[in-house]
XYZ file of C-alpha atoms in Angstrom:
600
model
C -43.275 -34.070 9.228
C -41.230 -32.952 12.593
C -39.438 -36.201 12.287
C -37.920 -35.323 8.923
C -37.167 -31.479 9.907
C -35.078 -32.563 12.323
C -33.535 -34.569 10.292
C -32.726 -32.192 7.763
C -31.404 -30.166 10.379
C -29.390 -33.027 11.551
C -27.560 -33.741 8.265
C -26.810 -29.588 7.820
C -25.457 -29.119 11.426
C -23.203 -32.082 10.649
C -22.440 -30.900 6.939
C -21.016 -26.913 8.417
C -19.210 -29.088 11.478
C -17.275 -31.074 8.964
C -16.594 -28.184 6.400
C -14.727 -26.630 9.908
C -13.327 -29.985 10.773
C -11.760 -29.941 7.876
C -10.681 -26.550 7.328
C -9.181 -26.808 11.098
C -7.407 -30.216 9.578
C -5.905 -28.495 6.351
C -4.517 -25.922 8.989
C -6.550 -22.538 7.412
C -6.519 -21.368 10.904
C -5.736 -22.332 14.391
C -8.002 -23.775 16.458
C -8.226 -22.609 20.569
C -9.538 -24.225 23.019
C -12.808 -22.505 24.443
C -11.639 -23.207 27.989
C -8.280 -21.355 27.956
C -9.840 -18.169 27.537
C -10.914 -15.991 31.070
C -12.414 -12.660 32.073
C -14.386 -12.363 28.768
C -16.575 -9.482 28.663
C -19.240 -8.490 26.085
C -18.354 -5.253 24.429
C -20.597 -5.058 21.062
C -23.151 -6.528 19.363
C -23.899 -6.262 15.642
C -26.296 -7.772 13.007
C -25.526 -10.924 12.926
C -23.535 -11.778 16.632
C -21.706 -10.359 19.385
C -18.215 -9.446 20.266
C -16.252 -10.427 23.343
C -13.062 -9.023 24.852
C -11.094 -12.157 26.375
C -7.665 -12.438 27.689
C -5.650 -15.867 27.035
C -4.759 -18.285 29.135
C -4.253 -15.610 32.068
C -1.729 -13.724 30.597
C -2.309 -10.465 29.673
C -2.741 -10.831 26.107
C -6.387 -10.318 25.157
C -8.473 -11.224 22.057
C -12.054 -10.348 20.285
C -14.370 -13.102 20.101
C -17.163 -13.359 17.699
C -19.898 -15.129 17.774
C -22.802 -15.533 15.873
C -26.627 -15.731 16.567
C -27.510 -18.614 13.850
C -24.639 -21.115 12.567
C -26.087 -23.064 9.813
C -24.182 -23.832 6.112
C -24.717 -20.330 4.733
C -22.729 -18.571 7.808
C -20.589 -20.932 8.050
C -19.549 -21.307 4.299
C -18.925 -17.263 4.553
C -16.686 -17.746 7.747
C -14.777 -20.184 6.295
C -14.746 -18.072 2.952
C -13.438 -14.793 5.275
C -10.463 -16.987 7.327
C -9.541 -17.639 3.664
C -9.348 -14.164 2.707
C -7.669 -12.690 5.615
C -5.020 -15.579 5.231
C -4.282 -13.680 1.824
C -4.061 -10.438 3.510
C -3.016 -11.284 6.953
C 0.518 -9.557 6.685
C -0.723 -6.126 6.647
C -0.351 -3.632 9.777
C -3.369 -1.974 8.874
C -5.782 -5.203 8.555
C -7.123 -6.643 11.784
C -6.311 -10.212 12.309
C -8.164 -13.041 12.838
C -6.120 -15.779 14.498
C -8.400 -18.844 13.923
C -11.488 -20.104 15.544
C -13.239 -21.308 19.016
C -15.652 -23.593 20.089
C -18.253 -22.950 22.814
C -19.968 -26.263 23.555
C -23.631 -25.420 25.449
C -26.877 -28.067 25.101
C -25.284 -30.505 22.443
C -24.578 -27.456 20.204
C -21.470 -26.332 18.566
C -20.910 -22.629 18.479
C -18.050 -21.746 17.028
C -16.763 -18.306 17.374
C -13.478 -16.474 15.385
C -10.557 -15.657 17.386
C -9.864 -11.921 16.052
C -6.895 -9.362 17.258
C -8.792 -7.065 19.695
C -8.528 -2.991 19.138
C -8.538 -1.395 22.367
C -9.670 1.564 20.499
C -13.186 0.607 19.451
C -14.481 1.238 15.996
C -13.454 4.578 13.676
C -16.507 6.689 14.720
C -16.440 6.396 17.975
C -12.604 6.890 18.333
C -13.320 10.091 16.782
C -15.996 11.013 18.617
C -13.994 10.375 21.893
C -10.383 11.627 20.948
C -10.966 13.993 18.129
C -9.861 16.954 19.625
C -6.904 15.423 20.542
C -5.914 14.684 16.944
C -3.715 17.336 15.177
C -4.195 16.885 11.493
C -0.650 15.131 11.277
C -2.429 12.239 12.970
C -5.531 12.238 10.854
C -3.438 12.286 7.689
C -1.619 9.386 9.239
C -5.171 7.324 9.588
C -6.406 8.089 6.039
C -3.310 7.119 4.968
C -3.788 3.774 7.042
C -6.770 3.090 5.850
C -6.300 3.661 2.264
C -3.392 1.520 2.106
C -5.485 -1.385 3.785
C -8.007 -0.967 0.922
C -5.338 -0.806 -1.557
C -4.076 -3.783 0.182
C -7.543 -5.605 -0.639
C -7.619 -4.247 -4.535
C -4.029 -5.734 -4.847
C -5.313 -9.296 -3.979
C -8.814 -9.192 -5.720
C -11.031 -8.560 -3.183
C -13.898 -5.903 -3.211
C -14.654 -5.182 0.820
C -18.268 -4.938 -0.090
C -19.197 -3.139 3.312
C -17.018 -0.624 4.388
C -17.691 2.172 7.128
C -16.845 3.480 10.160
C -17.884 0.483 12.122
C -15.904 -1.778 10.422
C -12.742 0.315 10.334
C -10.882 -0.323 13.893
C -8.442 1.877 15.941
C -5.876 -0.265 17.756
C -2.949 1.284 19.969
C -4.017 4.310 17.603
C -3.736 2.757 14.474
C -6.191 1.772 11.810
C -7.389 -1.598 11.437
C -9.595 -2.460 8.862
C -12.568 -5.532 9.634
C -14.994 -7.435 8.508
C -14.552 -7.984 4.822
C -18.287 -7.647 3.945
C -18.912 -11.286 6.077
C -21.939 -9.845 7.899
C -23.177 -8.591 4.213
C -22.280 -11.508 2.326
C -24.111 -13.576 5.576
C -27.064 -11.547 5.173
C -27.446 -11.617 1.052
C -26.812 -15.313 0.956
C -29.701 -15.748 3.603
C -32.000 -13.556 1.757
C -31.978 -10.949 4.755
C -33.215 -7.184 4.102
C -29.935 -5.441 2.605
C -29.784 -2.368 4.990
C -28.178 -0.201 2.401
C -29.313 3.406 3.404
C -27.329 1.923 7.080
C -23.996 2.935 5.489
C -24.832 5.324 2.807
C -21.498 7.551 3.257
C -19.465 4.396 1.951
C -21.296 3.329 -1.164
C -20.694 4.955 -4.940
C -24.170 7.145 -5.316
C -24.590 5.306 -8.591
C -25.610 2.522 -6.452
C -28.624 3.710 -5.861
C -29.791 3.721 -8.988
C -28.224 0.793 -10.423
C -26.014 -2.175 -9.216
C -22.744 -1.654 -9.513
C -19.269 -3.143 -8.192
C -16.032 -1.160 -8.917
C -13.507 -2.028 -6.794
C -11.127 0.596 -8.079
C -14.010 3.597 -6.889
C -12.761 5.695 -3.731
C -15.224 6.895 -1.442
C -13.334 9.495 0.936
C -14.552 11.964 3.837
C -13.002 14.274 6.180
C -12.669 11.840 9.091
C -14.129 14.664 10.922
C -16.340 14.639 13.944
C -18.370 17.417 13.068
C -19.100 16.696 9.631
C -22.881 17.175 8.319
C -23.670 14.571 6.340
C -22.768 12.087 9.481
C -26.052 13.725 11.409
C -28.444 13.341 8.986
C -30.965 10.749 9.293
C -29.536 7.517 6.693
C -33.034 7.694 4.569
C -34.256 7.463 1.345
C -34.198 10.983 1.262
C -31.014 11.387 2.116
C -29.632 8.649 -0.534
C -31.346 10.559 -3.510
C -29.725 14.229 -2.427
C -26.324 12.090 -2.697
C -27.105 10.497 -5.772
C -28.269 14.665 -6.991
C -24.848 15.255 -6.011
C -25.207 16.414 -2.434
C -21.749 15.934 -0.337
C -20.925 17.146 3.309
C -20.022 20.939 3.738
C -16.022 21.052 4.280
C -15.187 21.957 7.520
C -13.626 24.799 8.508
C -10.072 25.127 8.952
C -9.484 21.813 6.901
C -6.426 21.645 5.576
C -6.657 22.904 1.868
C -4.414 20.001 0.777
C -6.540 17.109 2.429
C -9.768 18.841 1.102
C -8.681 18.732 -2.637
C -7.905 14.772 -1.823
C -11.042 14.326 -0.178
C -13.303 15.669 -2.634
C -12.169 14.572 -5.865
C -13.392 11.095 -4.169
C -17.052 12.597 -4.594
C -17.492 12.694 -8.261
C -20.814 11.092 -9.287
C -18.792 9.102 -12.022
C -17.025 6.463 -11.216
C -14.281 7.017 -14.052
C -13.623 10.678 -12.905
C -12.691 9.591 -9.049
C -9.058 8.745 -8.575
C -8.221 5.102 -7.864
C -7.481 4.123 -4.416
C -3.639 4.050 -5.289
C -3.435 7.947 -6.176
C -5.151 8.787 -2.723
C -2.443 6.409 -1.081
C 0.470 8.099 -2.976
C -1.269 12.168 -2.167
C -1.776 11.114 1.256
C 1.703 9.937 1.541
C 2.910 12.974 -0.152
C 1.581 15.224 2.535
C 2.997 12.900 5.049
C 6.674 12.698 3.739
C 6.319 16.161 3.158
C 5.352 17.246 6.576
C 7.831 14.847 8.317
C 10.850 16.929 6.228
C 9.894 20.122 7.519
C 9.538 19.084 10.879
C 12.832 18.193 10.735
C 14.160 20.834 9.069
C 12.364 23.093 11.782
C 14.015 20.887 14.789
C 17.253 21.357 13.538
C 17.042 24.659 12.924
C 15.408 25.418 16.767
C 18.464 23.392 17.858
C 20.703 26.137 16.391
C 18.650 28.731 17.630
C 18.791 27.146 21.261
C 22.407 27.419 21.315
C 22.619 30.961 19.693
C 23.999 33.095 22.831
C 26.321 30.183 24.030
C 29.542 32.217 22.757
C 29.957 34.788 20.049
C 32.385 32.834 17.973
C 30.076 29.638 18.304
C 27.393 32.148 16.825
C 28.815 33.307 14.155
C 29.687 29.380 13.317
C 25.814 28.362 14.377
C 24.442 31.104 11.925
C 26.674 30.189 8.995
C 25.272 26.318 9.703
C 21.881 27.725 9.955
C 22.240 29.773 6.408
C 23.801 26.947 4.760
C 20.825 24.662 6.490
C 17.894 26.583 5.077
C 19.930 26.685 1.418
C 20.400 23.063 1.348
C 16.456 22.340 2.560
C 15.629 24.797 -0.316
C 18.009 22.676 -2.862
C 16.377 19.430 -1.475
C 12.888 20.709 -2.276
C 13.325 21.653 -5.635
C 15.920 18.758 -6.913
C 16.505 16.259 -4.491
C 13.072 15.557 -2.899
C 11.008 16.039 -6.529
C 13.017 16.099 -9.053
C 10.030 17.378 -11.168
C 9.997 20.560 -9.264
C 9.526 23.505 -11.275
C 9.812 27.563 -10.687
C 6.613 29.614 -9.931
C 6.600 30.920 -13.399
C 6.748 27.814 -15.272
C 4.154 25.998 -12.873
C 1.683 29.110 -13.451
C 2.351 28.199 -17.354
C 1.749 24.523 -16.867
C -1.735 25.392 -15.800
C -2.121 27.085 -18.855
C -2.358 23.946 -20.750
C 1.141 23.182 -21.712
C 0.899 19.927 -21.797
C 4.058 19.274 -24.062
C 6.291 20.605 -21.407
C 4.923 18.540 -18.773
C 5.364 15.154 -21.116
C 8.856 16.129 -21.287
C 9.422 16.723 -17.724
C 7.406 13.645 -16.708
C 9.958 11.610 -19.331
C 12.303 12.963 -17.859
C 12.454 12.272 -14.440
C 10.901 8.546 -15.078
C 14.482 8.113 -17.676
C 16.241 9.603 -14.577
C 14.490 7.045 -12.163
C 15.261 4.398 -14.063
C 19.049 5.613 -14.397
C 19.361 5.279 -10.565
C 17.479 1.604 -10.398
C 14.033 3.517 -8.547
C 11.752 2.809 -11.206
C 9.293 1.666 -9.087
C 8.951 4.894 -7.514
C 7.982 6.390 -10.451
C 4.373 6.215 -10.392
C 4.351 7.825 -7.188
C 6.087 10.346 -8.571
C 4.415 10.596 -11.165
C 0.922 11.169 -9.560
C 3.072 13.187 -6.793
C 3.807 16.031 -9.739
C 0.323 16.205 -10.843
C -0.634 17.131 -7.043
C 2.325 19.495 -6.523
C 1.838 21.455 -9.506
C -2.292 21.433 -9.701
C -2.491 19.983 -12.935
C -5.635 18.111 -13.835
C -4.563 14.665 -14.571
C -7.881 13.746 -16.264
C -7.406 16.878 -18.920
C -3.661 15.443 -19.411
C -4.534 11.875 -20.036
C -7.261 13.473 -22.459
C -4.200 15.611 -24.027
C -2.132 12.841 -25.058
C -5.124 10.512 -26.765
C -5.216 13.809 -29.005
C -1.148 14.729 -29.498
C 0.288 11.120 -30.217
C 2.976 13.239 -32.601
C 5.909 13.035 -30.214
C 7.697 10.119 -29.060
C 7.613 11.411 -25.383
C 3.590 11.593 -25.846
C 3.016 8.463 -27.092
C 5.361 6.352 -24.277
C 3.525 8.434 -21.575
C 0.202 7.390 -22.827
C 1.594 3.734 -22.737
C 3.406 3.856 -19.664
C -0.155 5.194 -17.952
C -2.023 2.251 -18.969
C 0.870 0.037 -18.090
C 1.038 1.533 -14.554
C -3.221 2.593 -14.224
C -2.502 5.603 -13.785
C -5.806 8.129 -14.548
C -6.783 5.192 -16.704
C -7.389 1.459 -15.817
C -4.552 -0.712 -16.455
C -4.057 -2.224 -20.019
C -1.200 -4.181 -20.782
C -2.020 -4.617 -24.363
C -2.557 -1.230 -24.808
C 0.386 -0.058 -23.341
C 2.530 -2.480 -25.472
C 1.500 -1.575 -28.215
C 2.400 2.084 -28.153
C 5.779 1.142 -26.869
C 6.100 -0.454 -29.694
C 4.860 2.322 -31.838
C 7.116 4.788 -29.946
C 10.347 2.918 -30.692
C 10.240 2.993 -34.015
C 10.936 6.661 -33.183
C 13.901 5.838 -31.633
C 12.798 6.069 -27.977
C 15.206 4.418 -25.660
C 13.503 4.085 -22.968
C 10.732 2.321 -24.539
C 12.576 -0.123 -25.907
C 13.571 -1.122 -22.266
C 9.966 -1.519 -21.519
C 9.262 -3.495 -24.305
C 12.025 -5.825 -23.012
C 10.229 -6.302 -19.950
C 6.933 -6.993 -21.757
C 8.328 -9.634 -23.602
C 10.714 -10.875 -20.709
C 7.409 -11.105 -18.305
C 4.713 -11.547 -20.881
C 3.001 -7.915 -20.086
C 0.350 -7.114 -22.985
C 2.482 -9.754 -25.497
C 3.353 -13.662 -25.593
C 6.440 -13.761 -23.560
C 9.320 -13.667 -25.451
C 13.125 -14.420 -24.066
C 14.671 -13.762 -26.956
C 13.516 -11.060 -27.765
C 13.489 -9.532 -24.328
C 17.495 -10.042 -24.352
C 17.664 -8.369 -27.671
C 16.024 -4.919 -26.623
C 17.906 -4.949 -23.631
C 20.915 -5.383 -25.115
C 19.974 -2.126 -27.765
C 19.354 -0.088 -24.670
C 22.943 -1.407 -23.260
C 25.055 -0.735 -26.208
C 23.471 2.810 -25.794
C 25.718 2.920 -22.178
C 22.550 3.047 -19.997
C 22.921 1.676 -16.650
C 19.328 0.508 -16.935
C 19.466 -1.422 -20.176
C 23.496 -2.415 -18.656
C 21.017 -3.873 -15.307
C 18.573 -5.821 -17.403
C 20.767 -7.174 -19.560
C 22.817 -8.298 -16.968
C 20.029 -10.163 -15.285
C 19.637 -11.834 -18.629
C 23.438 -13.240 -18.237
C 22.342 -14.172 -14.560
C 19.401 -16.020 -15.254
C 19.896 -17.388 -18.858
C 16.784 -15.252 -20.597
C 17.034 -15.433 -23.807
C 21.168 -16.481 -23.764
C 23.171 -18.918 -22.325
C 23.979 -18.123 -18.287
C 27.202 -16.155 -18.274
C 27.791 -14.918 -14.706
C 31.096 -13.126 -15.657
C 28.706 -10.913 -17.763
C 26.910 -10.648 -15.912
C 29.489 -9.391 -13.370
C 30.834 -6.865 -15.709
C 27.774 -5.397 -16.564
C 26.432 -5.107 -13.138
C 29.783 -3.153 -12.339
C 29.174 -0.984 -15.336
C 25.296 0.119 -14.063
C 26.845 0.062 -10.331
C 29.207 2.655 -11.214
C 26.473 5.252 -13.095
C 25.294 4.919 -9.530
C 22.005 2.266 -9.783
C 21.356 0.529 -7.048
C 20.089 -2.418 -7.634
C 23.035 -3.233 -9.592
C 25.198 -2.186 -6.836
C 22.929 -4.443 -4.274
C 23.842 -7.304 -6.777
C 27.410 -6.460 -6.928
C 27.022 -7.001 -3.286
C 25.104 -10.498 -3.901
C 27.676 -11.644 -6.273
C 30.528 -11.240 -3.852
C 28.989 -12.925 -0.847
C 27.874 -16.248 -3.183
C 30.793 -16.358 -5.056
C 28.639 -15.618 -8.511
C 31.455 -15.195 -11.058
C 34.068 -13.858 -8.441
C 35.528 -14.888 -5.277
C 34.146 -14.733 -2.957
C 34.822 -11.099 -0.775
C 32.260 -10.478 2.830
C 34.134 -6.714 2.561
C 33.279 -6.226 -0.744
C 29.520 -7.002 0.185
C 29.348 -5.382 3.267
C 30.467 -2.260 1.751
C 27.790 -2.284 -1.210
C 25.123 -3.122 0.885
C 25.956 -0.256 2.987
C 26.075 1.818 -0.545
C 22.908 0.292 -1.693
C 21.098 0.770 1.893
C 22.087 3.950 2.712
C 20.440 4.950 -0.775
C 17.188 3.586 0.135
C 17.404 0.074 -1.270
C 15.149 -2.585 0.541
C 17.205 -5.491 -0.030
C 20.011 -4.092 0.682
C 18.718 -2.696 4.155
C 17.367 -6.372 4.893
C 20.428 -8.052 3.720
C 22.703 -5.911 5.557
C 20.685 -6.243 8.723
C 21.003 -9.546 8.484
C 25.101 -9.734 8.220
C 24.878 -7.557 11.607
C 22.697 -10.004 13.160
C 24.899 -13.185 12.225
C 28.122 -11.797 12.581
C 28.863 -12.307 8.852
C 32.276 -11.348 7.437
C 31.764 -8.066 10.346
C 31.499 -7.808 13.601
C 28.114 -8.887 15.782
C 25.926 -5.781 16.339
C 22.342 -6.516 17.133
C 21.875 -2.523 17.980
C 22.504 -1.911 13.678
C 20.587 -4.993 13.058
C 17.633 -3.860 14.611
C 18.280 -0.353 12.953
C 18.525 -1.204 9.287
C 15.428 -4.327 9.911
C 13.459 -1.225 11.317
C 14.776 0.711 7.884
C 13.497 -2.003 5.537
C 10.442 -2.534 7.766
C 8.914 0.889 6.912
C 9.045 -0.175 3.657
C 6.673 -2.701 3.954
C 9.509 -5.745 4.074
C 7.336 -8.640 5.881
C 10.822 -10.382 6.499
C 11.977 -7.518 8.354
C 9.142 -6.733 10.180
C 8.988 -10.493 11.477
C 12.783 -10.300 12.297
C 12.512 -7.009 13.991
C 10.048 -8.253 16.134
C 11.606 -11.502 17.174
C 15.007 -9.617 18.112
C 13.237 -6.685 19.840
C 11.330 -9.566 21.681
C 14.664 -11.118 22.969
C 16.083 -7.266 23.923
């Protein structure tokens, strides 16, 4: 009977060694050798291993190692299962990587251990617990913004973390880092372990503990605050029924009013009534962009104030700046920053339930969006409005399934399940009232529809037809239908390739001022695409197109610095416009801006 355990154990141990062999072989991480790591130092231990600080091959550079008390083919099918998932999510900042794997050889056993990015600044709770009075709100906005993009991150590539709290949820060099992926979970369900569920009962929807339930579009969201109550409670039965009755922390005083209306529309009971995970990224980042303009605003304007006595005549000039300053920063909150702005009176009267006006305006600026080649903005801005102006998205949404009579009704309703927006995302659904809509003559569905047929959103995919509604919405003279279309000349959708056309019509949406058509301008003249070729032509539209925000363009125009294309060398405005397109998320740039920041 011994004789054939140990044989059974035999043929497993060599079964999870090859599944690593092999995943080492096909390259799904790197492998390090155990002996090229010094000074390591245990720092943490959790449920199912410990963690080691270790510095690399005596530099200075120092890693996490994790090991793990029992390697058998369940643990080591879910390690090889998490290396695969944080390959698909590896290029995010707020994600902690895991560089590959490590092999500790002790008494004819194999223990391998994962090679993980180290955070010098522990896990979430007890960052807080150690530095939270030196947080100013700024920063804490900053680290719920972190975080939530890291879940949205997840949601964007399928994957449900399945055990997230504060001890999973890293601070490195101040900056959130989000671990684990549920592997100790999925380690301990797959062995049968007790579930320890009342061990992180802040994090879980309070309808789990009455029923299972996996919604990986739920937001559970607290006030990252030190001194909240619900953190000292005992994690009991007890305490998991008063949550599922409904009982949430008591807000803390002197929160910030705007994070607390965030925060605790994450509480509802219901899963449908909580906001996804992408309307908490685009509040949070609301706040942010918003406090980052007035700090400005107030350190020019201290500037002025600095130099106030220097001479009377310079006074006189300073003050007229100043004046003309503060009227500007007025103009640019009300029409430049959201173009949705409205006066006191008429925000006051959109509470009041007119939700006809507020279709209009939301048409509005998403036909004005799409004018200047931003569309993609316009969800945020979208969910940005509702925030600004108070307006309960939930009673809108319910609004327009009750007032499909206008045209501007019926394309928001679509456009919100296109884009998810209070609503889960339905393609069909959307389609079809976009459809519906333009029989009423709506322009700007009829674009839409050509991008449901061009990419097969909701509908069979349909080139011809695509080409045909975007030509309709270019004979109407809109640079948007003028951008699509032109992009049919470019890449023969639905017509024969005409790059001439494609030229002209790229000049005609360049010149209402869209930028994407002026970034392909730009494109067209450095390739040679239906023009000759002209590196001052394209240097001066990607300038055009990057100084309005563009990505590309930014990247692209970084890159001519950097080579010395068609302008002169400048690695100084390389690394500037890299760092520009960087902050928008541009993997490219962030690689790029590293490498030449490296070689500074």
């Amino acid at each position: 009977m011994s004789d054939n355990i140990k044989m059974q154990d035999t043929e497993y141990t060599n079964e999870w060694v090859s599944w690593i062999e092999e995943a080492v072989d096909k390259e799904y991480f790197k492998y390090y050798e155990y002996n090229q790591f010094n000074n390591i130092q245990h720092i943490g231990t959790g449920g199912f291993g410990k963690v080691y600080r270790a510095n690399w091959k005596r530099s200075e550079k120092q890693f996490a190692l994790k090991s793990f008390f029992s390697l058998d083919n369940v643990t080591v099918k879910e390690i090889v299962r998490e290396l695969k998932i944080q390959r698909e999510v590896d290029f995010h900042d707020n994600i902690i990587r895991c560089y590959g794997i490590t092999k500790l050889e002790t008494d004819n056993h194999n223990n391998y251990w994962l090679v993980m990015e180290y955070a010098d600044g522990g896990n979430l709770r007890c960052y807080l617990k150690e530095n939270f009075t030196k947080l100013s709100w700024d920063d804490k906005y900053k680290m719920a913004h972190q975080l939530s993009c890291a879940v949205s991150c997840l949601h964007n590539e399928g994957i449900v973390h399945r055990d997230l709290h504060s001890c999973n949820i890293l601070v490195r060099n101040n900056t959130i880092k989000l671990a684990d992926f549920g592997l100790s979970k999925r380690i301990g369900a797959s062995s049968n372990f007790q579930s320890k569920l009342f061990g992180i009962v802040p994090y879980v929807d309070p309808k789990s503990f009455s029923r299972r339930r996996n919604n990986n579009q739920s937001t559970q969201m607290y006030s990252l605050n030190e001194k909240s109550d619900i953190y000292s409670e005992q994690y009991d039965i007890g305490l998991a029924l008063d949550i599922s009755q409904g009982h949430r922390e008591t807000v803390v005083p002197d929160t910030p009013d705007e994070y607390v209306k965030i925060y605790t529309k994450c509480w509802y009971g219901e899963p449908d009534n909580r906001p996804t995970i992408y309307q908490v990224v685009d509040w949070l980042n609301s706040i942010i962009t918003k406090k980052d303009v007035i700090l400005e605003y107030h350190q020019i304007s201290n500037e002025l104030e600095l130099n106030e006595n220097s001479s009377s005549s310079n006074n006189s000039e300073l003050q007229g700046d100043l004046s003309q300053l503060i009227q500007n920063f007025n103009k640019m909150n009300t029409k430049e920053i959201d173009s949705m702005a409205i006066s006191s009176k008429q925000e006051n009267h959109s509470t009041e339930k007119d939700f006809n006006m507020i279709a209009n305006e939301i048409n509005d600026f998403i036909t004005e969006l799409n004018i200047k080649g931003i569309e993609k903005e316009s969800r945020k801005r979208v969910i940005e409005y509702f925030y600004n102006h108070n307006i309960n998205s939930q009673e809108f949404y319910n609004w327009l399934l009750n007032n499909q009579n206008s045209s501007n009704s019926i394309f928001i309703l679509g456009y919100f399940n296109h884009y998810g927006i209070v609503t889960n995302r339905n393609d069909e659904k959307a389609f079809n009232l976009y459809i519906n809509t333009s029989e009423k003559n709506h322009i700007l569905t009829q674009q839409y529809i050509g991008h449901c047929y061009r990419l097969g959103h909701g509908t069979m995919k349909n080139d011809k037809l695509a080409f045909e509604y975007h030509e309709k919405v270019a004979n109407e003279n809109l640079s948007y239908g003028q951008l699509s279309l032109g992009y049919c000349y470019e890449n023969g959708i639905g017509v024969e390739k005409d790059f001439k056309k494609a030229f002209y019509l790229y000049g005609k949406a360049a010149n209402d001022g869209n930028v994407i058509a002026i970034f392909n301008l730009g494109y067209f003249y450095k390739n040679g695409i239906g023009i000759e070729k002209d590196y001052n032509k394209t240097f001066e539209l990607y300038q055009n197109a990057a100084n309005l925000g563009y990505n590309d363009a930014q990247y692209n125009l970084a890159l001519m610095y950097e080579k010395g294309n068609g302008i002169t060398k400048d690695i100084g405005k390389a690394i500037y416009w890299y760092e520009k397109s960087a902050k928008q998320g541009d993997q490219d740039a962030q690689n790029k801006l590293k490498e030449l920041q490296k070689n500074q």
